[in-house]
PDB file of C-alpha atoms in Angstrom:
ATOM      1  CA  UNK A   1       0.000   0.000   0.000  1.00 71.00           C
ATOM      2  CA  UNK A   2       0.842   3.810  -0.276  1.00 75.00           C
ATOM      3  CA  UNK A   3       3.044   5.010   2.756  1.00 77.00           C
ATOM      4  CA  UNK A   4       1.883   8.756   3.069  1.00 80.00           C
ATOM      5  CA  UNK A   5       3.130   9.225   6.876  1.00 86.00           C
ATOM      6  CA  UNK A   6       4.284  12.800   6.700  1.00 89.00           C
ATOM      7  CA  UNK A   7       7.086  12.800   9.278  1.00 92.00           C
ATOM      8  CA  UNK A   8      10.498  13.814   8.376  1.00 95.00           C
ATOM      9  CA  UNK A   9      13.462  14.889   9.484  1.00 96.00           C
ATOM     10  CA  UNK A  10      12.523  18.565   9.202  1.00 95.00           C
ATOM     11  CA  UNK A  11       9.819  18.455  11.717  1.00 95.00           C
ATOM     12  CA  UNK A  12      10.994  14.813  13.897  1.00 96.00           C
ATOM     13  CA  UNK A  13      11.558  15.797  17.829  1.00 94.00           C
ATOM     14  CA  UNK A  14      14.974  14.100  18.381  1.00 94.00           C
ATOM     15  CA  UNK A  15      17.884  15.841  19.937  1.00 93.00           C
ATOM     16  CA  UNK A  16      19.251  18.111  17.046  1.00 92.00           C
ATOM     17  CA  UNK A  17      23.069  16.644  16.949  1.00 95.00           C
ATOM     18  CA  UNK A  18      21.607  13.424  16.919  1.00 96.00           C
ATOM     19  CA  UNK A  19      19.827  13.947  14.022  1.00 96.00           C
ATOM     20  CA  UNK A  20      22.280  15.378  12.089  1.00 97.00           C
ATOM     21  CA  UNK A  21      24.695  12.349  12.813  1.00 97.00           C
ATOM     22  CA  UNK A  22      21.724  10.064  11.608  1.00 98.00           C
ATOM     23  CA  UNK A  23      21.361  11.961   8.534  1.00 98.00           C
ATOM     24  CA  UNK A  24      24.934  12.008   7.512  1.00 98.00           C
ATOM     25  CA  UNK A  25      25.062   8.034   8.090  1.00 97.00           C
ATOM     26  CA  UNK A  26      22.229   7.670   5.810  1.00 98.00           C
ATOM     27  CA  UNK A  27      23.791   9.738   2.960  1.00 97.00           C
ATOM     28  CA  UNK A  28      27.246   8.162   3.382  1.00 97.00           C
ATOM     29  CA  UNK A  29      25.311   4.763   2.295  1.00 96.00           C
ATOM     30  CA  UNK A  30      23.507   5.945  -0.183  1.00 95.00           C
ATOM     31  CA  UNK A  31      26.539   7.138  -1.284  1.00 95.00           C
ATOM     32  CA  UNK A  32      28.743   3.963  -0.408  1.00 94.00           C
ATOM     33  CA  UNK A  33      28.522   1.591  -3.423  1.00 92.00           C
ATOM     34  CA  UNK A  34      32.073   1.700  -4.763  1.00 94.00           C
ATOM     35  CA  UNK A  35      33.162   1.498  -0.598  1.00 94.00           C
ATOM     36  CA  UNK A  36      30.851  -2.171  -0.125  1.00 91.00           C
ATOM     37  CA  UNK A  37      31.986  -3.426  -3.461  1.00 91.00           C
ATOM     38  CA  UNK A  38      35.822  -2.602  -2.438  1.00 93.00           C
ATOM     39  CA  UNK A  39      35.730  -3.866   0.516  1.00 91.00           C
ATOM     40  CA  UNK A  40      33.877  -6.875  -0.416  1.00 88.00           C
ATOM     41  CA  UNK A  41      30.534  -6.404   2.134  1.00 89.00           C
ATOM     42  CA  UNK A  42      27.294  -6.327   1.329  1.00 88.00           C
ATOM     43  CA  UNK A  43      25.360  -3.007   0.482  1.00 91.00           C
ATOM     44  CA  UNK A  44      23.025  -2.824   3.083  1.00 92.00           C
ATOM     45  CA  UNK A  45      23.442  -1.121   7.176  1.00 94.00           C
ATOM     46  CA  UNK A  46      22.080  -2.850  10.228  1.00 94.00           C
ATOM     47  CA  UNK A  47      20.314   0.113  12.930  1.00 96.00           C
ATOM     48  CA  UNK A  48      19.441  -0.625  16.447  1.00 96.00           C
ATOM     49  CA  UNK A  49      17.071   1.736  17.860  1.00 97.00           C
ATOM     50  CA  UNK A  50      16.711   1.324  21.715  1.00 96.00           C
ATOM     51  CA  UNK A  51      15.183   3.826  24.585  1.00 95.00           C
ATOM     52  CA  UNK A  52      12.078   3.573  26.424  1.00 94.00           C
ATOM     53  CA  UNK A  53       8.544   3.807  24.848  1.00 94.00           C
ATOM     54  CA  UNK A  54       7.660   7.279  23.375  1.00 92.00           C
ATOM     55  CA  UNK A  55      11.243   8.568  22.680  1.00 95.00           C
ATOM     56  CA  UNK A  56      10.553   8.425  18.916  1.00 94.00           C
ATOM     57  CA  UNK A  57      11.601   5.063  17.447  1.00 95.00           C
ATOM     58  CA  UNK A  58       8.800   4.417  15.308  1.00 94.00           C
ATOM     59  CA  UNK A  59       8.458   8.342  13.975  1.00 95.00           C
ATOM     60  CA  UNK A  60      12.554   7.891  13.424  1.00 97.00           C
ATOM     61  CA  UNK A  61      11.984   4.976  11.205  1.00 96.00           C
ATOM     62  CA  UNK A  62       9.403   6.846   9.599  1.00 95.00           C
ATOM     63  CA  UNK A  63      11.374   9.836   9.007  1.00 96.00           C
ATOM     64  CA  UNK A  64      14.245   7.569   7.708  1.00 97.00           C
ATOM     65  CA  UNK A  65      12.310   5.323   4.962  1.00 95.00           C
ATOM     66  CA  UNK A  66      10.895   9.042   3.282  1.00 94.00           C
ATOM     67  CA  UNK A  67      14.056  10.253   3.494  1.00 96.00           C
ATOM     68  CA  UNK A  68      15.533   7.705   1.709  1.00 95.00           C
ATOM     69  CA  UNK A  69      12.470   7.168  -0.731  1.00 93.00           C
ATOM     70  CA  UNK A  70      12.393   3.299   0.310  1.00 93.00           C
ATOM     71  CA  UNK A  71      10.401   0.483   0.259  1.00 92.00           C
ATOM     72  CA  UNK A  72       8.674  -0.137   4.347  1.00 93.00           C
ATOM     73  CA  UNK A  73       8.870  -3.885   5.502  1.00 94.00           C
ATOM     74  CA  UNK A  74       7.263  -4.636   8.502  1.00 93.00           C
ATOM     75  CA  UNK A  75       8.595  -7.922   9.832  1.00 92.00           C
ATOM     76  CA  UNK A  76       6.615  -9.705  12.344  1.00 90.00           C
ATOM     77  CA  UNK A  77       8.930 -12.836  13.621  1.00 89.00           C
ATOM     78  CA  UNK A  78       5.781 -14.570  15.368  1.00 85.00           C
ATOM     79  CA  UNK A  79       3.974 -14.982  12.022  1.00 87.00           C
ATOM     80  CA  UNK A  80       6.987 -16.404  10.639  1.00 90.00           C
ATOM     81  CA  UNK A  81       6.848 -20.706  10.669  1.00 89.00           C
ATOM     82  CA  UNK A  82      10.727 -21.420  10.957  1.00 90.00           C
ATOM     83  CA  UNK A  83      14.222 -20.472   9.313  1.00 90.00           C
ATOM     84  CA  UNK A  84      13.566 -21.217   6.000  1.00 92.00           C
ATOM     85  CA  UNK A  85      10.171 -19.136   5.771  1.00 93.00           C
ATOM     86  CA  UNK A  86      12.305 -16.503   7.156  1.00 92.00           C
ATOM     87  CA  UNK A  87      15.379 -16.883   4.179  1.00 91.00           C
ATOM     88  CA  UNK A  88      12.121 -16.597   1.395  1.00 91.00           C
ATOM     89  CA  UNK A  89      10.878 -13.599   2.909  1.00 91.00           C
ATOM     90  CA  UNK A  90      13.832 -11.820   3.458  1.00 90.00           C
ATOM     91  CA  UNK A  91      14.574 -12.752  -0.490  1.00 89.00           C
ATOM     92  CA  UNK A  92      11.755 -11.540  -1.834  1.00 89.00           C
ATOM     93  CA  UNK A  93      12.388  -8.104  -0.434  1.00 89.00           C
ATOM     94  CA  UNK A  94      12.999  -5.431  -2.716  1.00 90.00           C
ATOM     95  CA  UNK A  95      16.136  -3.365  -2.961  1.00 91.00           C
ATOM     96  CA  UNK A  96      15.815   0.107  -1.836  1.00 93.00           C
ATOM     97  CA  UNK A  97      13.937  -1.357   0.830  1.00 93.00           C
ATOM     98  CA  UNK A  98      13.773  -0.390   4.607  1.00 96.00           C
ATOM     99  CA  UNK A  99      13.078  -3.989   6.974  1.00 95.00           C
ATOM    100  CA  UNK A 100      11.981  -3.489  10.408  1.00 96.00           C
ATOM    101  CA  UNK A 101      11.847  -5.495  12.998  1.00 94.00           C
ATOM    102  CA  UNK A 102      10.350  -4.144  16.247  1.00 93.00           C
ATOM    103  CA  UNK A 103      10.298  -4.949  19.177  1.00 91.00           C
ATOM    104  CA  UNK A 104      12.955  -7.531  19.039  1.00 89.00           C
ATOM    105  CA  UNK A 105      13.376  -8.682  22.743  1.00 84.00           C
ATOM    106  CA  UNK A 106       9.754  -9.587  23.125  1.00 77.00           C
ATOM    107  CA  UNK A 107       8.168 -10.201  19.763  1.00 66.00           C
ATOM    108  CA  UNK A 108       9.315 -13.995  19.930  1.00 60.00           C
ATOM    109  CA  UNK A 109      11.340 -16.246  22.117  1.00 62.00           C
ATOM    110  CA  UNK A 110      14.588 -17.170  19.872  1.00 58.00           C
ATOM    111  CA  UNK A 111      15.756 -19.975  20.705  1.00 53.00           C
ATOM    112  CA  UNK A 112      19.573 -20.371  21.104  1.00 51.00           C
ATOM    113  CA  UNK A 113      21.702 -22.681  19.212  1.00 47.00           C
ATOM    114  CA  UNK A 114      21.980 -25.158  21.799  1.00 52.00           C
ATOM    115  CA  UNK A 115      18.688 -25.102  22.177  1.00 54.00           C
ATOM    116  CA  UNK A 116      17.169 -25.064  18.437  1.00 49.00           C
ATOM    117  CA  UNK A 117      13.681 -26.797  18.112  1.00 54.00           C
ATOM    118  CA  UNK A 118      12.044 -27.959  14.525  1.00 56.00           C
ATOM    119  CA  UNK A 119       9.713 -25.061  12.562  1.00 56.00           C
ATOM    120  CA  UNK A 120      10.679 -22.202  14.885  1.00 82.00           C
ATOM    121  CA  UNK A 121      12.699 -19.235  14.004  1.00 86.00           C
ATOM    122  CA  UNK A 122      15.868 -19.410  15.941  1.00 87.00           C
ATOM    123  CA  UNK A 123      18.169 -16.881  17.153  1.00 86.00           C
ATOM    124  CA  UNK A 124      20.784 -18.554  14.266  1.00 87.00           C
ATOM    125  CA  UNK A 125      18.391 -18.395  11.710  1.00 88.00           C
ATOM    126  CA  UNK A 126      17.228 -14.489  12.330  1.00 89.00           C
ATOM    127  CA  UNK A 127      21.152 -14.000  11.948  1.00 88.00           C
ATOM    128  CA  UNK A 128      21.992 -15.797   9.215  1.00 88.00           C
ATOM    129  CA  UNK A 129      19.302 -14.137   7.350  1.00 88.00           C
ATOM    130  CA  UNK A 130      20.241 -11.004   7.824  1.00 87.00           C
ATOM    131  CA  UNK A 131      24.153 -11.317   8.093  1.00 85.00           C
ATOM    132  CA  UNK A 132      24.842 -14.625   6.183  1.00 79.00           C
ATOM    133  CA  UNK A 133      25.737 -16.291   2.671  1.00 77.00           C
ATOM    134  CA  UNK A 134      21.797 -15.126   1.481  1.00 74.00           C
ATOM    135  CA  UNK A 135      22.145 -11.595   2.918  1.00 74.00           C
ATOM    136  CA  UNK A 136      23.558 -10.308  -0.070  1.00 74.00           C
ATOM    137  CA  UNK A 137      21.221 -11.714  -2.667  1.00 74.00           C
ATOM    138  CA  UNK A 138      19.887  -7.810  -2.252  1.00 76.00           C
ATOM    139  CA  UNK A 139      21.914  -4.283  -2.214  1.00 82.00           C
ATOM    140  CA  UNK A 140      20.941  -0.884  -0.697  1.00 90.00           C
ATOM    141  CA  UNK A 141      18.619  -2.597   2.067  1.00 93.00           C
ATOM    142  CA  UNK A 142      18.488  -1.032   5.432  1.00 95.00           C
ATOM    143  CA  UNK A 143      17.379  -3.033   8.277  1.00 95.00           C
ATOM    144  CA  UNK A 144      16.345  -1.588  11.886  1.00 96.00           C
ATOM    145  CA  UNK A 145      15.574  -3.329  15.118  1.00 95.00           C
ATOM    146  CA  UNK A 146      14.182  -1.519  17.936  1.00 95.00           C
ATOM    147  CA  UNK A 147      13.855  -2.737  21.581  1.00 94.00           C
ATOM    148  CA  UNK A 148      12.729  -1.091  24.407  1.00 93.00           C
ATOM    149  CA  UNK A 149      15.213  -2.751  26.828  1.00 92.00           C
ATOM    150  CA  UNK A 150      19.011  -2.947  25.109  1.00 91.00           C
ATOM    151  CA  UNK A 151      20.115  -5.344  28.185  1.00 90.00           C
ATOM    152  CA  UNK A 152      17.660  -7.883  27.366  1.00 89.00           C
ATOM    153  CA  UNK A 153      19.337  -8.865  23.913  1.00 89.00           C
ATOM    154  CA  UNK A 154      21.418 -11.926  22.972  1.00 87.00           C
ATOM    155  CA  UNK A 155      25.084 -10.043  23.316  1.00 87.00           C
ATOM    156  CA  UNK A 156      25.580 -11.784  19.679  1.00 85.00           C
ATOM    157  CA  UNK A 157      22.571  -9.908  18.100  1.00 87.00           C
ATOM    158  CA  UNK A 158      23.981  -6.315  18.389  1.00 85.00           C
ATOM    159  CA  UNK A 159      27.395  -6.829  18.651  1.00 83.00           C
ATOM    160  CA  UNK A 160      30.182  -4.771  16.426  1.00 77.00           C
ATOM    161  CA  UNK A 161      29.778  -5.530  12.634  1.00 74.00           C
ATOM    162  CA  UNK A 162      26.299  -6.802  12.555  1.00 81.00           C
ATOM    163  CA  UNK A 163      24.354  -3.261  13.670  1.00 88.00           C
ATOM    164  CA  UNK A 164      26.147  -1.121  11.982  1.00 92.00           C
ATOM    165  CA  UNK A 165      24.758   1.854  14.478  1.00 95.00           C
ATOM    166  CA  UNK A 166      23.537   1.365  18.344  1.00 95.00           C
ATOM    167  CA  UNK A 167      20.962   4.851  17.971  1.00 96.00           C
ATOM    168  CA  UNK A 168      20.199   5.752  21.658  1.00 96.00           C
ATOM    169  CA  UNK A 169      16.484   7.205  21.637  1.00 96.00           C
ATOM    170  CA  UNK A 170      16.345   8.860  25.735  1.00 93.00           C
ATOM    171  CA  UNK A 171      14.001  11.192  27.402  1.00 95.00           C
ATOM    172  CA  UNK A 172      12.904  14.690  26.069  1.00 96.00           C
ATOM    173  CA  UNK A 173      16.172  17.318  24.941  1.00 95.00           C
ATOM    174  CA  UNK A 174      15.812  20.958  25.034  1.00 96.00           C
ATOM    175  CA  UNK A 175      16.549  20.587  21.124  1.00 95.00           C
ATOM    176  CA  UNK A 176      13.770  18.620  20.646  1.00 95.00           C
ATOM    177  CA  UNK A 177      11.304  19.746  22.605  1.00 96.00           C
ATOM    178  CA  UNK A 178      11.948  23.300  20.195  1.00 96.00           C
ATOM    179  CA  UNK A 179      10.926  21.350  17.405  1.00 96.00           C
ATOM    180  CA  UNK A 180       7.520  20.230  18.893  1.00 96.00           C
ATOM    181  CA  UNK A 181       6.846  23.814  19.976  1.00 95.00           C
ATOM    182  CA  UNK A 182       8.005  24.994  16.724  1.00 95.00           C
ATOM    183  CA  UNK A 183       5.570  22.354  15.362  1.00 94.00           C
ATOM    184  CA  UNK A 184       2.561  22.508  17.265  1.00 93.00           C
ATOM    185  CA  UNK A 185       2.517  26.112  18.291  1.00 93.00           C
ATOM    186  CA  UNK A 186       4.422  27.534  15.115  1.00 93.00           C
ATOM    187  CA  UNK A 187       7.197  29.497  17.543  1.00 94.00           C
ATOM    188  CA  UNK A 188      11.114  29.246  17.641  1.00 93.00           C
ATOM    189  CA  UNK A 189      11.614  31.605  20.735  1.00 93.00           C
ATOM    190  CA  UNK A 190       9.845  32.521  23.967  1.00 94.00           C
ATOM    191  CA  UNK A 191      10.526  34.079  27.600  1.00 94.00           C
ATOM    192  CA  UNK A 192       9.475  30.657  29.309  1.00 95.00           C
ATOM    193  CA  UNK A 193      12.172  28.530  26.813  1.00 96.00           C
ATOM    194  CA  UNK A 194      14.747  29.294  29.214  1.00 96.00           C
ATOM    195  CA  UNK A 195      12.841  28.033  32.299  1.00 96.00           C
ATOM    196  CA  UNK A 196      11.547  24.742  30.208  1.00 96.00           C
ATOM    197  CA  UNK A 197      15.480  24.308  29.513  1.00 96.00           C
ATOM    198  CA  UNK A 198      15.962  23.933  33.129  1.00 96.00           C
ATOM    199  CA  UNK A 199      13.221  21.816  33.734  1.00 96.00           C
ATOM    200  CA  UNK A 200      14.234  19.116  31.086  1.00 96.00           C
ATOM    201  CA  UNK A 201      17.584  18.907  32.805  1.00 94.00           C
ATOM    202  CA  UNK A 202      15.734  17.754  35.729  1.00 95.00           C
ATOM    203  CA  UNK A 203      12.658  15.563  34.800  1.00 94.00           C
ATOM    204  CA  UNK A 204      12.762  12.682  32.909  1.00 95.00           C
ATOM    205  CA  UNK A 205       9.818  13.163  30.329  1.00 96.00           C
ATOM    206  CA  UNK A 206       9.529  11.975  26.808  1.00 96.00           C
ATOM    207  CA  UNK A 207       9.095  13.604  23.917  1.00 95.00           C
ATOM    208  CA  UNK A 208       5.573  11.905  23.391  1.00 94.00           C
ATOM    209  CA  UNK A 209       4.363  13.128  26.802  1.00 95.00           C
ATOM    210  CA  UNK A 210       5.618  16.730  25.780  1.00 95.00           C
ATOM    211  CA  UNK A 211       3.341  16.331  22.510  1.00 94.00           C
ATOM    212  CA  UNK A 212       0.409  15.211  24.140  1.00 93.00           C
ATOM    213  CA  UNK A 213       0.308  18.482  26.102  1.00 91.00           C
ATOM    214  CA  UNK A 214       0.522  20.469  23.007  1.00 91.00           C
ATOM    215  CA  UNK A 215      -2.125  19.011  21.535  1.00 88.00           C
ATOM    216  CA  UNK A 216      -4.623  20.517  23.537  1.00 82.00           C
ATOM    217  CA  UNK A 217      -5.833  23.411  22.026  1.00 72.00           C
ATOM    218  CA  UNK A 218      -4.744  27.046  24.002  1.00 75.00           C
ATOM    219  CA  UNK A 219      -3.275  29.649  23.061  1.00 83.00           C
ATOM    220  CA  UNK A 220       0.939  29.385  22.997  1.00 85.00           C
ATOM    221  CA  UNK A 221       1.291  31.085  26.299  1.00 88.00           C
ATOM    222  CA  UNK A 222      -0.991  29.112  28.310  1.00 90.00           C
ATOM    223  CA  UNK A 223       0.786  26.214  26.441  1.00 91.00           C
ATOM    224  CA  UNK A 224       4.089  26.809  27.411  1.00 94.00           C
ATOM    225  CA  UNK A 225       2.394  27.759  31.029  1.00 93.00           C
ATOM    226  CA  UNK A 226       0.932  24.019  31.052  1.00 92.00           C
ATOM    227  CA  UNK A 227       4.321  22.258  30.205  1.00 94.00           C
ATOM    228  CA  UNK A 228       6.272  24.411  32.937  1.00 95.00           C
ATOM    229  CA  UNK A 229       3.768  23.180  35.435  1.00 94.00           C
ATOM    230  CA  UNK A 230       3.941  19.570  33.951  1.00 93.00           C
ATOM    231  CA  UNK A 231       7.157  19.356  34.694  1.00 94.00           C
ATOM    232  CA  UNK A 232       7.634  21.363  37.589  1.00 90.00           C
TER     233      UNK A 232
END
């Protein structure tokens, strides 16, 4: 179907360094054919996404595949029968194509290789798909997994040279927090900025709990009133 999420980078509320490192990772792979093909890898880039709930994984993902102009694959491991209904998927993907897996410490129990079982999808299996001999049956693929709890994972799942970039998604930044005023209540500056600068440096709030504030409809100085006392 159509993907007509409107998200993007220019409006996403992510800490403002962050998203410029993101951004410049993205272009060096689009950019990177002649580096994968020297150094004899496969064109694609592995992304772990981890924070708690409402820091912005999903909207980043969002912002990323329209960015890019790619292909969305949303990869649901407990609908999957075993390894090799995995390997057909994953072939049948597209290139230019975005896979995402969320949710990947909860969304099924791997099992481990000493502990393999018959028509399941395995911890080996979910790697060799995505790192192994088949992996590079497709070029320019990105693939992201997102997890709520970083500790929980397999320490072979997000280790160095299979995700590519460990994306830490935390609590609500001054930067971004601009952003969603800038979006929902069309201003770049205020008098109360300074004191909701303070504030962030204290609570721990996310970015979604900011929006949902903003949403209610008030003029911008009773808004910015309301989030002062939210997280006073």
């Amino acid at each position: 179907m159509n993907f007509n999420h409107p998200i993007s980078f220019k409006t996403i509320a992510i800490d403002s360094k962050l998203k410029k490192e993101i951004i410049d990772d993205l272009d060096k792979f689009l950019n990177g054919k002649e580096f994968y093909e020297k150094t004899g890898r496969a064109w694609k880039r592995e992304y772990l996404l981890y924070g708690p709930p409402g820091t912005g994984k999903s909207s980043l993902i969002t912002a990323m595949a329209n960015y890019l102009n790619y292909d969305i694959y949303d990869l649901d491991l407990a609908g999957v029968d075993d390894n090799l209904d995995l390997k057909n998927l994953m072939l049948r993907m597209n290139n230019l194509s975005l896979l995402v897996v969320e949710d990947i410490d909860c969304s099924i129990e791997l099992q481990n290789r000493e502990e393999g079982e018959e028509n399941k999808v395995t911890l080996p299996g979910l790697l060799n798909a995505t790192d192994g001999l088949w992996s590079c049956c497709n070029e320019e693929r990105i693939i992201v997994f997102t997890t709520n709890h970083k500790e929980r994972l397999d320490p072979t799942l997000p280790r160095p040279g299979r995700m590519d970039m460990h994306i830490h998604l935390s609590y609500c930044t001054f930067s971004a927090f601009k952003q969603l005023a800038f979006n929902y209540l069309g201003i770049s500056h205020h008098n109360l900025f300074q004191e909701i600068e303070g504030l962030l440096g204290e609570v721990r709030v996310t970015p979604a709990e900011i929006a949902e504030e903003l949403t209610k409809k008030d003029q911008f100085q009773r808004a910015l009133a309301r989030i002062c006392q939210f997280l006073a």
